[in-house]
Amino acid sequence: MSEVVSTTKSHGGTQGVYRHRSTATGTAMTYSVFVPAHEPGTSLPVLWFLSGLTCTHANVTDKGEYRAACAEHGIAFVAPDTSPRGEGVADDEAWDMGQGAGFYLDATEAPWAEHFRMRRYIEDELPALIAREFPMLDPTRQGITGHSMGGHGALTVALRHPDRFRSVSAFAPICAPSQGPWGEKALGGYLGEDRAAWRSYDACALIDDGARVAELLVDQGDADPFLAEQLRPELLTAACGRAGIPIELRMQPDYDHSYTFISTFLADHVGWHAGRLKR
């Protein structure tokens, strides 16, 4: 059962923030849901947004500029947190590991394994909770997107669950975490040195291992300081090419890695997902 943290009216719908006790992480977890105005008995498609390093649910909720598009298209929007948090939860002094940097995986290494179980939280626990507490949301019409670490999460979750998610997109995703400093640090720290265990959390490796989705939309700023070393969209394009997965990679001139970039194109992604979720 979720506790209501806050609700507010927006574009005719309701923007809510909620908190619950997670069995997956063993901690309190906070998430937000925007439900557009709808007639009683209406079943709404839902778009999940996974946030990036250092973020919480609040970053996209406050800065994403998605609600007008969600209201227009009649699509709900769910934004979870990026990691477990709180006293007794393992952390790291660096911003790219620990609290705020869950990488949407289930850790197997100490001290992370006790709480850092974001894969089962995102894939199992939170969807079941949302289905119970928001019955107007249609579990058969789900899309997923995300930014940076959350783009990595969106791609890998969708590739592991192609029957659950009808559509997937990403903003500046970490496309091949096994081949970049952020990903190598996180995957090694959370999962250990056996790189075979990393493949379930690497979009390019999943595709090369046979995972498929119908198509991908990716927006990437060409002024992003992390583009060449950390994000590497060319590797995703190449993997999709080998697998025959249609991908639209839109390189956006002069845009960086920030929420000014995301907010510029998020409404467009909402419309793109809506077109696929309403078929």
CSV table of N, CA and C in Angstrom, one decimal, residues 24-148:
chain,number,residue,atom,x,y,z
A,24,ALA,N,11.6,-5.7,-2.4
A,24,ALA,CA,12.7,-5.9,-3.2
A,24,ALA,C,14.0,-5.3,-2.7
A,25,THR,N,13.9,-4.0,-2.3
A,25,THR,CA,15.1,-3.3,-1.8
A,25,THR,C,15.2,-3.3,-0.3
A,26,GLY,N,14.1,-3.6,0.4
A,26,GLY,CA,14.1,-3.5,1.8
A,26,GLY,C,14.1,-2.1,2.4
A,27,THR,N,13.7,-1.1,1.6
A,27,THR,CA,13.7,0.3,2.0
A,27,THR,C,12.4,0.9,1.5
A,28,ALA,N,12.2,2.1,2.0
A,28,ALA,CA,11.1,3.0,1.5
A,28,ALA,C,11.5,3.4,0.1
A,29,MET,N,10.6,3.4,-0.9
A,29,MET,CA,10.8,3.9,-2.2
A,29,MET,C,9.7,4.9,-2.6
A,30,THR,N,10.1,5.9,-3.4
A,30,THR,CA,9.2,7.0,-3.8
A,30,THR,C,9.1,6.9,-5.3
A,31,TYR,N,7.9,7.2,-5.8
A,31,TYR,CA,7.7,7.2,-7.3
A,31,TYR,C,6.6,8.2,-7.6
A,32,SER,N,6.5,8.7,-8.8
A,32,SER,CA,5.5,9.6,-9.2
A,32,SER,C,4.7,9.0,-10.3
A,33,VAL,N,3.4,9.4,-10.4
A,33,VAL,CA,2.5,9.0,-11.5
A,33,VAL,C,1.6,10.2,-11.9
A,34,PHE,N,1.6,10.4,-13.2
A,34,PHE,CA,0.7,11.4,-13.8
A,34,PHE,C,-0.4,10.6,-14.4
A,35,VAL,N,-1.7,10.9,-14.0
A,35,VAL,CA,-2.9,10.3,-14.7
A,35,VAL,C,-3.6,11.4,-15.3
A,36,PRO,N,-3.8,11.3,-16.7
A,36,PRO,CA,-4.5,12.4,-17.4
A,36,PRO,C,-6.0,12.3,-17.1
A,37,ALA,N,-6.7,13.3,-17.3
A,37,ALA,CA,-8.2,13.3,-17.2
A,37,ALA,C,-8.7,12.2,-18.1
A,38,HIS,N,-9.7,11.5,-17.6
A,38,HIS,CA,-10.3,10.4,-18.4
A,38,HIS,C,-11.7,10.1,-17.9
A,39,GLU,N,-12.5,9.5,-18.8
A,39,GLU,CA,-13.8,9.1,-18.4
A,39,GLU,C,-13.8,7.9,-17.6
A,40,PRO,N,-14.8,7.7,-16.6
A,40,PRO,CA,-14.8,6.5,-15.8
A,40,PRO,C,-14.9,5.3,-16.7
A,41,GLY,N,-14.1,4.3,-16.3
A,41,GLY,CA,-14.0,3.0,-17.1
A,41,GLY,C,-13.0,3.0,-18.2
A,42,THR,N,-12.4,4.2,-18.4
A,42,THR,CA,-11.4,4.3,-19.5
A,42,THR,C,-10.1,3.5,-19.1
A,43,SER,N,-9.5,2.8,-20.0
A,43,SER,CA,-8.2,2.2,-19.7
A,43,SER,C,-7.1,2.9,-20.4
A,44,LEU,N,-6.1,3.4,-19.7
A,44,LEU,CA,-5.1,4.3,-20.2
A,44,LEU,C,-3.8,3.5,-20.5
A,45,PRO,N,-3.1,3.8,-21.6
A,45,PRO,CA,-1.8,3.3,-21.8
A,45,PRO,C,-0.8,4.0,-20.9
A,46,VAL,N,0.3,3.4,-20.6
A,46,VAL,CA,1.3,4.0,-19.6
A,46,VAL,C,2.7,4.0,-20.2
A,47,LEU,N,3.4,5.1,-19.9
A,47,LEU,CA,4.8,5.2,-20.3
A,47,LEU,C,5.6,5.3,-19.0
A,48,TRP,N,6.6,4.5,-18.9
A,48,TRP,CA,7.6,4.5,-17.8
A,48,TRP,C,8.8,5.3,-18.2
A,49,PHE,N,9.3,6.1,-17.2
A,49,PHE,CA,10.5,6.9,-17.4
A,49,PHE,C,11.5,6.5,-16.4
A,50,LEU,N,12.7,6.0,-16.8
A,50,LEU,CA,13.8,5.7,-15.8
A,50,LEU,C,14.8,6.8,-15.9
A,51,SER,N,15.1,7.3,-14.7
A,51,SER,CA,16.0,8.5,-14.6
A,51,SER,C,17.5,8.1,-14.6
A,52,GLY,N,18.4,9.0,-14.7
A,52,GLY,CA,19.8,8.8,-14.8
A,52,GLY,C,20.5,9.0,-13.4
A,53,LEU,N,21.8,8.9,-13.5
A,53,LEU,CA,22.7,9.0,-12.4
A,53,LEU,C,22.4,10.3,-11.6
A,54,THR,N,22.4,10.2,-10.3
A,54,THR,CA,22.2,11.2,-9.2
A,54,THR,C,20.8,11.7,-9.1
A,55,CYS,N,19.9,11.2,-10.0
A,55,CYS,CA,18.5,11.7,-10.0
A,55,CYS,C,17.6,10.8,-9.1
A,56,THR,N,16.5,11.4,-8.8
A,56,THR,CA,15.3,10.7,-8.2
A,56,THR,C,14.1,10.8,-9.1
A,57,HIS,N,13.0,10.4,-8.7
A,57,HIS,CA,11.8,10.6,-9.4
A,57,HIS,C,11.5,12.0,-9.7
A,58,ALA,N,12.0,12.9,-8.8
A,58,ALA,CA,11.6,14.3,-8.9
A,58,ALA,C,12.2,15.1,-10.1
A,59,ASN,N,13.3,14.6,-10.6
A,59,ASN,CA,14.0,15.4,-11.7
A,59,ASN,C,13.1,15.5,-12.9
A,60,VAL,N,12.6,14.3,-13.4
A,60,VAL,CA,11.7,14.4,-14.6
A,60,VAL,C,10.3,14.9,-14.2
A,61,THR,N,9.9,14.6,-13.0
A,61,THR,CA,8.6,15.1,-12.5
A,61,THR,C,8.5,16.6,-12.5
A,62,ASP,N,9.6,17.2,-12.1
A,62,ASP,CA,9.7,18.7,-12.0
A,62,ASP,C,10.1,19.4,-13.3
A,63,LYS,N,11.0,18.7,-14.1
A,63,LYS,CA,11.6,19.4,-15.2
A,63,LYS,C,11.3,18.8,-16.6
A,64,GLY,N,10.5,17.7,-16.6
A,64,GLY,CA,10.4,16.9,-17.8
A,64,GLY,C,9.5,17.5,-18.9
A,65,GLU,N,8.5,18.3,-18.5
A,65,GLU,CA,7.6,19.0,-19.4
A,65,GLU,C,6.9,17.9,-20.3
A,66,TYR,N,6.3,16.9,-19.6
A,66,TYR,CA,5.6,15.8,-20.4
A,66,TYR,C,4.1,15.9,-20.2
A,67,ARG,N,3.6,16.6,-19.2
A,67,ARG,CA,2.2,16.5,-18.8
A,67,ARG,C,1.2,17.0,-19.9
A,68,ALA,N,1.6,18.1,-20.6
A,68,ALA,CA,0.7,18.5,-21.6
A,68,ALA,C,0.5,17.5,-22.7
A,69,ALA,N,1.6,16.9,-23.1
A,69,ALA,CA,1.6,15.8,-24.1
A,69,ALA,C,0.8,14.6,-23.6
A,70,CYS,N,1.1,14.2,-22.4
A,70,CYS,CA,0.3,13.1,-21.8
A,70,CYS,C,-1.2,13.3,-21.8
A,71,ALA,N,-1.5,14.6,-21.4
A,71,ALA,CA,-3.0,14.9,-21.4
A,71,ALA,C,-3.5,14.9,-22.8
A,72,GLU,N,-2.8,15.4,-23.8
A,72,GLU,CA,-3.3,15.4,-25.2
A,72,GLU,C,-3.5,14.0,-25.7
A,73,HIS,N,-2.5,13.1,-25.4
A,73,HIS,CA,-2.6,11.7,-26.0
A,73,HIS,C,-3.3,10.7,-25.1
A,74,GLY,N,-3.7,11.2,-23.8
A,74,GLY,CA,-4.3,10.2,-22.9
A,74,GLY,C,-3.5,9.1,-22.5
A,75,ILE,N,-2.2,9.5,-22.1
A,75,ILE,CA,-1.3,8.4,-21.6
A,75,ILE,C,-0.8,8.8,-20.2
A,76,ALA,N,-0.7,7.8,-19.4
A,76,ALA,CA,-0.2,8.0,-18.0
A,76,ALA,C,1.3,7.9,-18.0
A,77,PHE,N,2.0,8.4,-17.0
A,77,PHE,CA,3.4,8.6,-16.9
A,77,PHE,C,3.9,8.2,-15.5
A,78,VAL,N,4.8,7.2,-15.5
A,78,VAL,CA,5.3,6.7,-14.2
A,78,VAL,C,6.8,6.9,-14.1
A,79,ALA,N,7.2,7.5,-13.0
A,79,ALA,CA,8.7,7.8,-12.8
A,79,ALA,C,9.1,7.2,-11.5
A,80,PRO,N,9.9,6.1,-11.4
A,80,PRO,CA,10.4,5.6,-10.2
A,80,PRO,C,11.7,6.3,-9.8
A,81,ASP,N,12.2,6.0,-8.6
A,81,ASP,CA,13.5,6.4,-8.2
A,81,ASP,C,14.6,5.6,-8.9
A,82,THR,N,15.9,6.0,-8.7
A,82,THR,CA,17.0,5.3,-9.3
A,82,THR,C,17.7,4.3,-8.5
A,83,SER,N,17.4,4.3,-7.2
A,83,SER,CA,18.1,3.3,-6.3
A,83,SER,C,17.4,3.3,-4.9
A,84,PRO,N,17.8,2.3,-4.1
A,84,PRO,CA,17.4,2.4,-2.7
A,84,PRO,C,18.1,3.5,-2.0
A,85,ARG,N,17.5,4.0,-0.9
A,85,ARG,CA,18.2,5.1,-0.2
A,85,ARG,C,17.9,4.9,1.3
A,86,GLY,N,18.7,5.6,2.1
A,86,GLY,CA,18.4,5.7,3.6
A,86,GLY,C,19.5,5.2,4.4
A,87,GLU,N,19.3,5.3,5.7
A,87,GLU,CA,20.2,4.8,6.7
A,87,GLU,C,20.4,3.3,6.6
A,88,GLY,N,21.6,2.9,6.6
A,88,GLY,CA,21.9,1.5,6.5
A,88,GLY,C,22.1,1.0,5.1
A,89,VAL,N,21.8,1.8,4.1
A,89,VAL,CA,21.9,1.4,2.7
A,89,VAL,C,23.3,1.8,2.2
A,90,ALA,N,24.0,0.8,1.6
A,90,ALA,CA,25.4,1.0,1.2
A,90,ALA,C,25.5,2.2,0.2
A,91,ASP,N,26.6,2.9,0.3
A,91,ASP,CA,26.8,4.1,-0.6
A,91,ASP,C,28.3,4.2,-0.9
A,92,ASP,N,28.6,5.1,-1.8
A,92,ASP,CA,30.0,5.4,-2.2
A,92,ASP,C,30.2,6.9,-2.3
A,93,GLU,N,31.4,7.3,-2.0
A,93,GLU,CA,31.6,8.8,-2.1
A,93,GLU,C,31.5,9.3,-3.5
A,94,ALA,N,31.7,8.4,-4.5
A,94,ALA,CA,31.6,8.9,-5.9
A,94,ALA,C,30.1,8.9,-6.3
A,95,TRP,N,29.8,9.9,-7.2
A,95,TRP,CA,28.4,10.0,-7.6
A,95,TRP,C,27.9,9.0,-8.6
A,96,ASP,N,28.8,8.2,-9.1
A,96,ASP,CA,28.4,7.2,-10.1
A,96,ASP,C,28.3,5.8,-9.6
A,97,MET,N,28.2,5.7,-8.3
A,97,MET,CA,28.1,4.4,-7.6
A,97,MET,C,27.3,4.6,-6.3
A,98,GLY,N,26.5,3.6,-6.0
A,98,GLY,CA,25.8,3.7,-4.7
A,98,GLY,C,24.5,4.4,-4.8
A,99,GLN,N,24.0,5.1,-3.8
A,99,GLN,CA,22.7,5.7,-3.8
A,99,GLN,C,22.6,6.7,-4.9
A,100,GLY,N,21.5,6.6,-5.7
A,100,GLY,CA,21.4,7.4,-6.9
A,100,GLY,C,22.0,6.8,-8.1
A,101,ALA,N,22.6,5.7,-8.0
A,101,ALA,CA,23.2,5.0,-9.1
A,101,ALA,C,23.0,3.5,-9.1
A,102,GLY,N,21.7,3.1,-9.1
A,102,GLY,CA,21.4,1.7,-9.0
A,102,GLY,C,21.5,0.9,-10.3
A,103,PHE,N,21.7,1.5,-11.4
A,103,PHE,CA,21.9,0.9,-12.7
A,103,PHE,C,20.8,-0.1,-13.1
A,104,TYR,N,19.7,-0.2,-12.4
A,104,TYR,CA,18.6,-1.0,-12.7
A,104,TYR,C,19.0,-2.5,-12.8
A,105,LEU,N,19.8,-2.9,-11.9
A,105,LEU,CA,20.3,-4.3,-11.8
A,105,LEU,C,20.0,-4.9,-10.4
A,106,ASP,N,20.2,-6.2,-10.3
A,106,ASP,CA,20.2,-6.8,-9.0
A,106,ASP,C,21.6,-7.2,-8.6
A,107,ALA,N,22.2,-6.5,-7.6
A,107,ALA,CA,23.5,-6.7,-7.2
A,107,ALA,C,23.7,-8.0,-6.6
A,108,THR,N,24.9,-8.6,-6.8
A,108,THR,CA,25.3,-9.8,-6.2
A,108,THR,C,26.5,-9.7,-5.3
A,109,GLU,N,27.1,-8.6,-5.3
A,109,GLU,CA,28.4,-8.4,-4.5
A,109,GLU,C,28.1,-7.6,-3.2
A,110,ALA,N,28.8,-7.9,-2.2
A,110,ALA,CA,28.8,-7.1,-1.0
A,110,ALA,C,29.5,-5.8,-1.2
A,111,PRO,N,29.0,-4.7,-0.6
A,111,PRO,CA,27.9,-4.5,0.3
A,111,PRO,C,26.6,-4.2,-0.4
A,112,TRP,N,26.5,-4.4,-1.7
A,112,TRP,CA,25.4,-3.9,-2.5
A,112,TRP,C,24.2,-4.8,-2.5
A,113,ALA,N,24.5,-6.1,-2.4
A,113,ALA,CA,23.5,-7.1,-2.6
A,113,ALA,C,22.3,-7.0,-1.7
A,114,GLU,N,22.5,-6.5,-0.5
A,114,GLU,CA,21.4,-6.5,0.5
A,114,GLU,C,20.2,-5.6,0.0
A,115,HIS,N,20.5,-4.5,-0.6
A,115,HIS,CA,19.4,-3.5,-0.9
A,115,HIS,C,19.3,-3.2,-2.4
A,116,PHE,N,20.4,-3.3,-3.2
A,116,PHE,CA,20.4,-2.9,-4.6
A,116,PHE,C,19.9,-4.0,-5.5
A,117,ARG,N,18.5,-4.0,-5.5
A,117,ARG,CA,17.8,-5.0,-6.3
A,117,ARG,C,16.8,-4.3,-7.1
A,118,MET,N,17.3,-3.3,-7.9
A,118,MET,CA,16.5,-2.5,-8.7
A,118,MET,C,15.8,-3.2,-9.9
A,119,ARG,N,16.5,-4.2,-10.4
A,119,ARG,CA,15.9,-5.0,-11.5
A,119,ARG,C,14.5,-5.6,-11.1
A,120,ARG,N,14.5,-6.3,-10.0
A,120,ARG,CA,13.3,-6.9,-9.5
A,120,ARG,C,12.2,-5.9,-9.1
A,121,TYR,N,12.7,-4.7,-8.6
A,121,TYR,CA,11.8,-3.7,-8.2
A,121,TYR,C,11.1,-3.1,-9.4
A,122,ILE,N,11.9,-2.8,-10.5
A,122,ILE,CA,11.3,-2.2,-11.7
A,122,ILE,C,10.6,-3.2,-12.5
A,123,GLU,N,11.0,-4.4,-12.6
A,123,GLU,CA,10.4,-5.4,-13.5
A,123,GLU,C,9.2,-6.1,-12.8
A,124,ASP,N,9.2,-6.2,-11.5
A,124,ASP,CA,8.2,-7.0,-10.9
A,124,ASP,C,7.4,-6.3,-9.8
A,125,GLU,N,8.1,-5.8,-8.8
A,125,GLU,CA,7.3,-5.2,-7.6
A,125,GLU,C,6.6,-4.0,-8.0
A,126,LEU,N,7.2,-3.0,-8.5
A,126,LEU,CA,6.5,-1.7,-8.8
A,126,LEU,C,5.4,-1.9,-9.8
A,127,PRO,N,5.6,-2.6,-10.9
A,127,PRO,CA,4.5,-2.8,-11.8
A,127,PRO,C,3.3,-3.5,-11.2
A,128,ALA,N,3.5,-4.4,-10.3
A,128,ALA,CA,2.4,-5.1,-9.6
A,128,ALA,C,1.7,-4.1,-8.7
A,129,LEU,N,2.5,-3.3,-8.0
A,129,LEU,CA,1.9,-2.3,-7.1
A,129,LEU,C,1.0,-1.2,-7.9
A,130,ILE,N,1.6,-0.8,-9.0
A,130,ILE,CA,0.9,0.2,-9.9
A,130,ILE,C,-0.4,-0.5,-10.4
A,131,ALA,N,-0.4,-1.7,-10.8
A,131,ALA,CA,-1.6,-2.4,-11.3
A,131,ALA,C,-2.7,-2.4,-10.2
A,132,ARG,N,-2.3,-2.7,-9.0
A,132,ARG,CA,-3.3,-2.7,-7.9
A,132,ARG,C,-3.8,-1.3,-7.6
A,133,GLU,N,-3.0,-0.3,-7.5
A,133,GLU,CA,-3.4,1.0,-7.0
A,133,GLU,C,-3.8,1.9,-8.1
A,134,PHE,N,-3.5,1.6,-9.3
A,134,PHE,CA,-4.0,2.5,-10.4
A,134,PHE,C,-4.7,1.6,-11.5
A,135,PRO,N,-5.8,1.1,-11.2
A,135,PRO,CA,-6.5,0.1,-12.1
A,135,PRO,C,-6.9,0.7,-13.4
A,136,MET,N,-6.9,2.0,-13.5
A,136,MET,CA,-7.2,2.6,-14.9
A,136,MET,C,-6.0,2.4,-15.8
A,137,LEU,N,-4.8,2.1,-15.4
A,137,LEU,CA,-3.7,1.9,-16.3
A,137,LEU,C,-3.7,0.5,-16.8
A,138,ASP,N,-3.5,0.4,-18.1
A,138,ASP,CA,-3.6,-0.8,-18.9
A,138,ASP,C,-2.3,-1.5,-18.9
A,139,PRO,N,-2.1,-2.7,-18.2
A,139,PRO,CA,-0.8,-3.4,-18.2
A,139,PRO,C,-0.4,-4.0,-19.6
A,140,THR,N,-1.4,-4.1,-20.5
A,140,THR,CA,-1.1,-4.6,-21.8
A,140,THR,C,-0.7,-3.6,-22.8
A,141,ARG,N,-0.6,-2.3,-22.4
A,141,ARG,CA,-0.2,-1.2,-23.3
A,141,ARG,C,0.8,-0.4,-22.5
A,142,GLN,N,2.1,-0.9,-22.5
A,142,GLN,CA,3.1,-0.2,-21.8
A,142,GLN,C,4.3,0.2,-22.7
A,143,GLY,N,4.8,1.4,-22.5
A,143,GLY,CA,6.0,1.8,-23.2
A,143,GLY,C,7.1,2.2,-22.1
A,144,ILE,N,8.3,2.3,-22.5
A,144,ILE,CA,9.4,2.6,-21.5
A,144,ILE,C,10.4,3.5,-22.2
A,145,THR,N,10.9,4.5,-21.5
A,145,THR,CA,11.9,5.4,-21.9
A,145,THR,C,12.8,5.8,-20.7
A,146,GLY,N,13.9,6.5,-21.0
A,146,GLY,CA,14.7,6.9,-19.9
A,146,GLY,C,15.9,7.7,-20.4
A,147,HIS,N,16.7,8.2,-19.4
A,147,HIS,CA,17.8,9.1,-19.7
A,147,HIS,C,19.1,8.6,-19.2
A,148,SER,N,20.1,8.5,-20.0
A,148,SER,CA,21.5,8.2,-19.5
A,148,SER,C,21.5,6.8,-18.9
